[in-house]
mmCIF file of C-alpha atoms in Angstrom:
data_model
loop_
_atom_site.group_PDB
_atom_site.id
_atom_site.type_symbol
_atom_site.label_atom_id
_atom_site.label_comp_id
_atom_site.label_asym_id
_atom_site.label_seq_id
_atom_site.Cartn_x
_atom_site.Cartn_y
_atom_site.Cartn_z
ATOM 1 C CA UNK A 1 10.967 -18.676 3.015
ATOM 2 C CA UNK A 2 10.555 -18.235 -0.870
ATOM 3 C CA UNK A 3 14.000 -18.312 -2.259
ATOM 4 C CA UNK A 4 15.920 -19.874 -5.033
ATOM 5 C CA UNK A 5 18.728 -22.312 -5.263
ATOM 6 C CA UNK A 6 22.249 -21.623 -6.834
ATOM 7 C CA UNK A 7 20.988 -23.969 -9.554
ATOM 8 C CA UNK A 8 18.026 -21.708 -10.200
ATOM 9 C CA UNK A 9 15.243 -23.804 -8.441
ATOM 10 C CA UNK A 10 12.473 -22.164 -6.466
ATOM 11 C CA UNK A 11 11.877 -23.592 -3.011
ATOM 12 C CA UNK A 12 9.398 -22.259 -0.468
ATOM 13 C CA UNK A 13 8.433 -23.398 3.107
ATOM 14 C CA UNK A 14 7.588 -22.830 6.843
ATOM 15 C CA UNK A 15 10.395 -23.023 9.237
ATOM 16 C CA UNK A 16 9.070 -23.240 12.911
ATOM 17 C CA UNK A 17 11.867 -21.921 14.702
ATOM 18 C CA UNK A 18 15.576 -20.592 14.354
ATOM 19 C CA UNK A 19 17.906 -20.717 17.318
ATOM 20 C CA UNK A 20 21.601 -19.030 17.352
ATOM 21 C CA UNK A 21 23.745 -21.593 19.335
ATOM 22 C CA UNK A 22 26.903 -19.394 18.755
ATOM 23 C CA UNK A 23 28.278 -16.596 16.355
ATOM 24 C CA UNK A 24 28.963 -19.627 13.635
ATOM 25 C CA UNK A 25 26.011 -21.847 14.360
ATOM 26 C CA UNK A 26 22.253 -21.546 14.247
ATOM 27 C CA UNK A 27 19.677 -24.639 14.891
ATOM 28 C CA UNK A 28 16.803 -24.924 12.961
ATOM 29 C CA UNK A 29 13.679 -26.509 14.413
ATOM 30 C CA UNK A 30 11.029 -28.298 12.986
ATOM 31 C CA UNK A 31 7.984 -29.350 15.844
ATOM 32 C CA UNK A 32 6.453 -32.511 15.277
ATOM 33 C CA UNK A 33 2.955 -34.061 17.015
ATOM 34 C CA UNK A 34 3.673 -37.482 15.919
ATOM 35 C CA UNK A 35 3.906 -40.323 18.424
ATOM 36 C CA UNK A 36 6.533 -42.112 16.355
ATOM 37 C CA UNK A 37 9.950 -40.272 15.826
ATOM 38 C CA UNK A 38 12.250 -40.699 12.849
ATOM 39 C CA UNK A 39 15.343 -42.945 13.757
ATOM 40 C CA UNK A 40 18.750 -40.857 13.664
ATOM 41 C CA UNK A 41 19.473 -42.489 10.252
ATOM 42 C CA UNK A 42 16.053 -41.357 8.836
ATOM 43 C CA UNK A 43 16.609 -38.115 10.090
ATOM 44 C CA UNK A 44 19.890 -37.532 8.444
ATOM 45 C CA UNK A 45 18.434 -38.042 4.969
ATOM 46 C CA UNK A 46 15.138 -36.355 5.596
ATOM 47 C CA UNK A 47 14.069 -34.459 2.896
ATOM 48 C CA UNK A 48 12.335 -32.005 4.805
ATOM 49 C CA UNK A 49 15.011 -31.267 6.947
ATOM 50 C CA UNK A 50 17.831 -31.212 3.973
ATOM 51 C CA UNK A 51 15.213 -28.494 2.283
ATOM 52 C CA UNK A 52 15.503 -26.345 5.842
ATOM 53 C CA UNK A 53 19.168 -26.776 6.027
ATOM 54 C CA UNK A 54 19.760 -25.520 2.068
ATOM 55 C CA UNK A 55 17.372 -22.689 2.907
ATOM 56 C CA UNK A 56 19.127 -21.788 6.094
ATOM 57 C CA UNK A 57 22.285 -21.765 4.123
ATOM 58 C CA UNK A 58 20.794 -19.157 1.778
ATOM 59 C CA UNK A 59 19.024 -17.125 4.354
ATOM 60 C CA UNK A 60 21.875 -16.926 6.995
ATOM 61 C CA UNK A 61 25.499 -17.071 5.241
ATOM 62 C CA UNK A 62 26.815 -15.293 8.176
ATOM 63 C CA UNK A 63 26.754 -18.875 9.788
ATOM 64 C CA UNK A 64 29.141 -21.304 8.871
ATOM 65 C CA UNK A 65 27.582 -24.486 10.673
ATOM 66 C CA UNK A 66 23.723 -25.232 10.635
ATOM 67 C CA UNK A 67 21.854 -27.937 12.752
ATOM 68 C CA UNK A 68 18.504 -29.092 11.898
ATOM 69 C CA UNK A 69 16.556 -30.618 14.323
ATOM 70 C CA UNK A 70 12.882 -32.424 14.911
ATOM 71 C CA UNK A 71 11.445 -31.378 18.283
ATOM 72 C CA UNK A 72 8.625 -34.025 18.971
ATOM 73 C CA UNK A 73 6.130 -32.133 21.481
ATOM 74 C CA UNK A 74 4.327 -35.198 22.785
ATOM 75 C CA UNK A 75 7.476 -36.769 24.174
ATOM 76 C CA UNK A 76 10.067 -34.092 24.649
ATOM 77 C CA UNK A 77 12.354 -35.633 22.552
ATOM 78 C CA UNK A 78 14.752 -33.654 20.101
ATOM 79 C CA UNK A 79 16.622 -35.119 17.416
ATOM 80 C CA UNK A 80 19.553 -32.829 15.979
ATOM 81 C CA UNK A 81 21.271 -33.857 12.802
ATOM 82 C CA UNK A 82 23.662 -31.985 10.257
ATOM 83 C CA UNK A 83 24.592 -31.845 6.659
ATOM 84 C CA UNK A 84 27.991 -31.931 5.233
ATOM 85 C CA UNK A 85 28.926 -29.529 2.226
ATOM 86 C CA UNK A 86 28.821 -32.632 -0.057
ATOM 87 C CA UNK A 87 25.377 -33.977 1.357
ATOM 88 C CA UNK A 88 23.890 -30.474 0.734
ATOM 89 C CA UNK A 89 25.478 -30.451 -3.055
ATOM 90 C CA UNK A 90 24.104 -33.817 -3.455
ATOM 91 C CA UNK A 91 20.848 -32.748 -2.356
ATOM 92 C CA UNK A 92 20.668 -29.632 -4.629
ATOM 93 C CA UNK A 93 21.489 -31.916 -7.478
ATOM 94 C CA UNK A 94 18.541 -34.103 -6.498
ATOM 95 C CA UNK A 95 16.372 -30.854 -6.391
ATOM 96 C CA UNK A 96 17.297 -29.862 -9.868
ATOM 97 C CA UNK A 97 16.790 -32.848 -11.640
ATOM 98 C CA UNK A 98 13.352 -33.100 -9.807
ATOM 99 C CA UNK A 99 12.499 -29.678 -11.015
ATOM 100 C CA UNK A 100 13.828 -30.506 -14.413
ATOM 101 C CA UNK A 101 11.433 -33.419 -14.638
ATOM 102 C CA UNK A 102 8.126 -31.548 -13.412
ATOM 103 C CA UNK A 103 9.357 -28.803 -16.339
ATOM 104 C CA UNK A 104 9.730 -31.726 -18.882
ATOM 105 C CA UNK A 105 6.217 -33.514 -17.789
ATOM 106 C CA UNK A 106 4.232 -30.278 -17.982
ATOM 107 C CA UNK A 107 6.025 -29.454 -21.549
ATOM 108 C CA UNK A 108 4.625 -32.633 -22.977
ATOM 109 C CA UNK A 109 1.199 -31.930 -21.553
ATOM 110 C CA UNK A 110 1.399 -28.515 -23.164
ATOM 111 C CA UNK A 111 2.207 -29.842 -26.740
ATOM 112 C CA UNK A 112 -0.490 -32.414 -26.552
ATOM 113 C CA UNK A 113 -2.976 -29.739 -25.059
ATOM 114 C CA UNK A 114 -4.084 -31.750 -22.146
ATOM 115 C CA UNK A 115 -4.726 -31.244 -18.718
ATOM 116 C CA UNK A 116 -2.925 -33.613 -16.228
ATOM 117 C CA UNK A 117 -5.297 -36.000 -14.315
ATOM 118 C CA UNK A 118 -5.418 -35.348 -10.521
ATOM 119 C CA UNK A 119 -4.152 -38.228 -8.343
ATOM 120 C CA UNK A 120 -6.314 -37.293 -5.159
ATOM 121 C CA UNK A 121 -5.110 -38.684 -1.709
ATOM 122 C CA UNK A 122 -4.395 -37.459 1.814
ATOM 123 C CA UNK A 123 -1.252 -35.547 1.073
ATOM 124 C CA UNK A 124 -3.322 -33.236 -0.978
ATOM 125 C CA UNK A 125 -4.221 -31.413 2.417
ATOM 126 C CA UNK A 126 -0.350 -29.959 2.261
ATOM 127 C CA UNK A 127 -0.652 -28.876 -1.074
ATOM 128 C CA UNK A 128 -1.034 -24.795 -1.491
ATOM 129 C CA UNK A 129 -2.737 -25.339 -4.940
ATOM 130 C CA UNK A 130 -5.731 -27.934 -3.903
ATOM 131 C CA UNK A 131 -8.408 -25.142 -3.980
ATOM 132 C CA UNK A 132 -7.636 -24.802 -7.900
ATOM 133 C CA UNK A 133 -7.398 -28.355 -8.307
ATOM 134 C CA UNK A 134 -11.034 -29.642 -9.986
ATOM 135 C CA UNK A 135 -10.413 -33.340 -9.133
ATOM 136 C CA UNK A 136 -9.872 -32.298 -5.711
ATOM 137 C CA UNK A 137 -12.789 -30.232 -5.200
ATOM 138 C CA UNK A 138 -14.750 -32.784 -6.796
ATOM 139 C CA UNK A 139 -13.829 -35.181 -4.198
ATOM 140 C CA UNK A 140 -14.956 -32.863 -1.206
ATOM 141 C CA UNK A 141 -17.700 -30.992 -2.742
ATOM 142 C CA UNK A 142 -20.007 -34.171 -3.734
ATOM 143 C CA UNK A 143 -23.551 -33.484 -2.515
ATOM 144 C CA UNK A 144 -24.866 -35.758 0.216
ATOM 145 C CA UNK A 145 -27.482 -37.290 -2.156
ATOM 146 C CA UNK A 146 -24.682 -38.481 -4.300
ATOM 147 C CA UNK A 147 -23.232 -40.409 -1.458
ATOM 148 C CA UNK A 148 -23.939 -44.329 -2.317
ATOM 149 C CA UNK A 149 -26.263 -46.359 0.337
ATOM 150 C CA UNK A 150 -24.556 -48.528 2.756
ATOM 151 C CA UNK A 151 -26.628 -51.146 1.407
ATOM 152 C CA UNK A 152 -25.194 -51.052 -1.881
ATOM 153 C CA UNK A 153 -21.684 -51.148 -0.931
ATOM 154 C CA UNK A 154 -19.329 -53.639 -2.303
ATOM 155 C CA UNK A 155 -15.541 -53.731 -1.873
ATOM 156 C CA UNK A 156 -14.525 -51.362 -4.857
ATOM 157 C CA UNK A 157 -17.099 -49.115 -4.050
ATOM 158 C CA UNK A 158 -16.225 -49.236 -0.244
ATOM 159 C CA UNK A 159 -12.583 -48.555 -0.882
ATOM 160 C CA UNK A 160 -13.345 -45.722 -3.316
ATOM 161 C CA UNK A 161 -15.813 -43.822 -0.920
ATOM 162 C CA UNK A 162 -13.693 -44.454 2.194
ATOM 163 C CA UNK A 163 -10.927 -42.641 0.336
ATOM 164 C CA UNK A 164 -12.682 -39.887 -0.550
ATOM 165 C CA UNK A 165 -14.529 -39.702 2.810
ATOM 166 C CA UNK A 166 -11.270 -39.403 4.579
ATOM 167 C CA UNK A 167 -9.721 -36.970 2.172
ATOM 168 C CA UNK A 168 -12.741 -34.709 2.609
ATOM 169 C CA UNK A 169 -12.813 -34.747 6.060
ATOM 170 C CA UNK A 170 -9.330 -33.912 6.371
ATOM 171 C CA UNK A 171 -9.708 -31.129 4.107
ATOM 172 C CA UNK A 172 -12.408 -29.859 5.985
ATOM 173 C CA UNK A 173 -10.534 -30.019 9.243
ATOM 174 C CA UNK A 174 -7.455 -28.331 7.662
ATOM 175 C CA UNK A 175 -9.820 -25.424 6.428
ATOM 176 C CA UNK A 176 -11.208 -24.824 9.884
ATOM 177 C CA UNK A 177 -7.694 -24.497 11.163
ATOM 178 C CA UNK A 178 -6.747 -22.082 8.420
ATOM 179 C CA UNK A 179 -9.842 -19.984 9.386
ATOM 180 C CA UNK A 180 -9.306 -20.150 13.150
ATOM 181 C CA UNK A 181 -5.632 -18.798 12.418
ATOM 182 C CA UNK A 182 -6.927 -16.044 10.104
ATOM 183 C CA UNK A 183 -9.522 -14.962 12.981
ATOM 184 C CA UNK A 184 -6.427 -14.943 15.791
ATOM 185 C CA UNK A 185 -4.580 -12.503 13.248
ATOM 186 C CA UNK A 186 -7.374 -10.450 12.687
ATOM 187 C CA UNK A 187 -8.369 -10.036 16.275
ATOM 188 C CA UNK A 188 -4.705 -9.215 16.980
ATOM 189 C CA UNK A 189 -4.504 -6.590 14.398
ATOM 190 C CA UNK A 190 -7.679 -4.926 15.813
ATOM 191 C CA UNK A 191 -8.676 -6.577 19.040
ATOM 192 C CA UNK A 192 -11.329 -3.506 19.826
ATOM 193 C CA UNK A 193 -13.566 -4.805 16.729
ATOM 194 C CA UNK A 194 -15.116 -8.031 16.748
ATOM 195 C CA UNK A 195 -15.520 -10.274 13.633
ATOM 196 C CA UNK A 196 -19.381 -9.869 12.542
ATOM 197 C CA UNK A 197 -21.849 -9.343 9.950
ATOM 198 C CA UNK A 198 -25.452 -8.535 9.562
ATOM 199 C CA UNK A 199 -26.489 -11.858 11.197
ATOM 200 C CA UNK A 200 -23.634 -13.416 13.384
ATOM 201 C CA UNK A 201 -20.751 -12.364 15.969
ATOM 202 C CA UNK A 202 -17.701 -14.713 16.347
ATOM 203 C CA UNK A 203 -16.580 -14.923 19.785
ATOM 204 C CA UNK A 204 -13.344 -16.771 20.951
ATOM 205 C CA UNK A 205 -13.758 -19.775 23.523
ATOM 206 C CA UNK A 206 -10.860 -20.567 25.217
ATOM 207 C CA UNK A 207 -10.624 -23.343 27.838
ATOM 208 C CA UNK A 208 -8.216 -24.159 30.653
ATOM 209 C CA UNK A 209 -6.721 -26.914 32.015
ATOM 210 C CA UNK A 210 -5.428 -27.972 35.288
ATOM 211 C CA UNK A 211 -2.760 -30.347 36.231
ATOM 212 C CA UNK A 212 -1.417 -31.554 39.833
ATOM 213 C CA UNK A 213 1.727 -33.080 40.619
ATOM 214 C CA UNK A 214 1.012 -36.606 42.003
ATOM 215 C CA UNK A 215 4.212 -36.927 44.262
ATOM 216 C CA UNK A 216 2.917 -33.872 46.511
ATOM 217 C CA UNK A 217 -1.033 -34.988 46.652
ATOM 218 C CA UNK A 218 0.096 -38.653 47.513
ATOM 219 C CA UNK A 219 1.684 -36.889 50.670
ATOM 220 C CA UNK A 220 -1.725 -35.370 51.814
ATOM 221 C CA UNK A 221 -4.083 -37.465 50.341
ATOM 222 C CA UNK A 222 -5.041 -40.808 52.133
ATOM 223 C CA UNK A 223 -3.861 -43.900 50.244
ATOM 224 C CA UNK A 224 -7.576 -45.154 49.784
ATOM 225 C CA UNK A 225 -8.765 -41.897 48.303
ATOM 226 C CA UNK A 226 -5.512 -41.302 46.081
ATOM 227 C CA UNK A 227 -5.989 -44.601 44.409
ATOM 228 C CA UNK A 228 -9.249 -43.443 43.125
ATOM 229 C CA UNK A 229 -7.818 -40.190 41.694
ATOM 230 C CA UNK A 230 -4.902 -41.284 39.643
ATOM 231 C CA UNK A 231 -4.354 -42.858 36.083
ATOM 232 C CA UNK A 232 -1.704 -45.096 35.188
ATOM 233 C CA UNK A 233 0.133 -43.973 31.982
ATOM 234 C CA UNK A 234 0.859 -46.908 29.932
ATOM 235 C CA UNK A 235 4.351 -44.996 28.771
ATOM 236 C CA UNK A 236 5.151 -44.692 32.069
ATOM 237 C CA UNK A 237 4.369 -47.850 33.428
ATOM 238 C CA UNK A 238 6.606 -49.365 30.761
ATOM 239 C CA UNK A 239 9.402 -47.540 31.812
ATOM 240 C CA UNK A 240 9.053 -48.532 35.269
ATOM 241 C CA UNK A 241 8.541 -52.225 34.203
ATOM 242 C CA UNK A 242 11.951 -52.187 32.597
ATOM 243 C CA UNK A 243 13.568 -51.249 35.513
ATOM 244 C CA UNK A 244 12.245 -53.627 37.296
ATOM 245 C CA UNK A 245 14.683 -57.004 38.519
ATOM 246 C CA UNK A 246 11.399 -58.718 40.082
ATOM 247 C CA UNK A 247 10.447 -60.822 37.346
ATOM 248 C CA UNK A 248 7.168 -62.109 39.505
ATOM 249 C CA UNK A 249 6.519 -58.772 40.217
ATOM 250 C CA UNK A 250 6.743 -57.508 36.714
ATOM 251 C CA UNK A 251 4.673 -60.436 35.412
ATOM 252 C CA UNK A 252 1.858 -59.868 38.080
ATOM 253 C CA UNK A 253 1.560 -56.310 37.126
ATOM 254 C CA UNK A 254 1.701 -56.854 33.315
ATOM 255 C CA UNK A 255 -1.203 -59.469 34.128
ATOM 256 C CA UNK A 256 -3.433 -56.252 35.632
ATOM 257 C CA UNK A 257 -3.942 -54.722 32.232
ATOM 258 C CA UNK A 258 -7.459 -54.300 30.844
ATOM 259 C CA UNK A 259 -7.574 -54.616 27.253
ATOM 260 C CA UNK A 260 -9.871 -52.461 25.385
ATOM 261 C CA UNK A 261 -10.424 -51.948 21.710
ATOM 262 C CA UNK A 262 -11.073 -48.801 20.095
ATOM 263 C CA UNK A 263 -13.201 -48.330 17.110
ATOM 264 C CA UNK A 264 -11.282 -49.683 14.124
ATOM 265 C CA UNK A 265 -9.570 -47.340 11.728
ATOM 266 C CA UNK A 266 -8.885 -48.448 7.876
ATOM 267 C CA UNK A 267 -5.802 -47.565 6.201
ATOM 268 C CA UNK A 268 -5.868 -48.040 2.032
ATOM 269 C CA UNK A 269 -2.381 -49.654 1.032
ATOM 270 C CA UNK A 270 -1.924 -49.436 -2.934
ATOM 271 C CA UNK A 271 -1.438 -53.126 -4.167
ATOM 272 C CA UNK A 272 1.752 -53.813 -6.186
#
């Protein structure tokens, strides 16, 4: 959607799915791949969901009720919330205040004939204007010869370079996803004509993944062989342990865990 609110603020975004519940109600769904869901209180004031609820009110005025929901694909959990008329009105006021602050910011820079300095971070990958940002392009287009030697690193240089490398890696990953999406749409529009130039042809490779129902296989495979084939899921085992009343058995099972450490990941946190 690319629409204007009643206060004159332009908003745009991408809604994953809209469902008609009944003649008065729609549900606006946003799919999430995160392992950590929001709490219900967090979802009630989530800015993205508030934006979608407002967009739904403008796009589908024939429905008097709008549910906004987060669907977590990894767990199957669905978190459904609503927005009251007062909550939507307050959100529209916040949008207007933010809009006016941005306009004032830009006006001040235009008066002084200066260009705002970019603040490059991981959220840049969600920005539609990143390819026009000189600071962002400078970060990801740095030549390999300009990378400092590991032997010459210090704390300050590590933080700067690690941040830049993370941004560049994420930017390339997102760009590759966009290219794949374009290719899929291109093939769908003209399936008989391959994507190619004078040197290369792009061929689509897809893989299949098979799954088995362990409850069925456990009945036909001998136990001594079956245990060699199965993998215990931590989440499923944790749920099972919560149902156990036998504390000795629960302790015994917990002690069977083998702890392994993955390669460390660093997250940079701004000091106050």
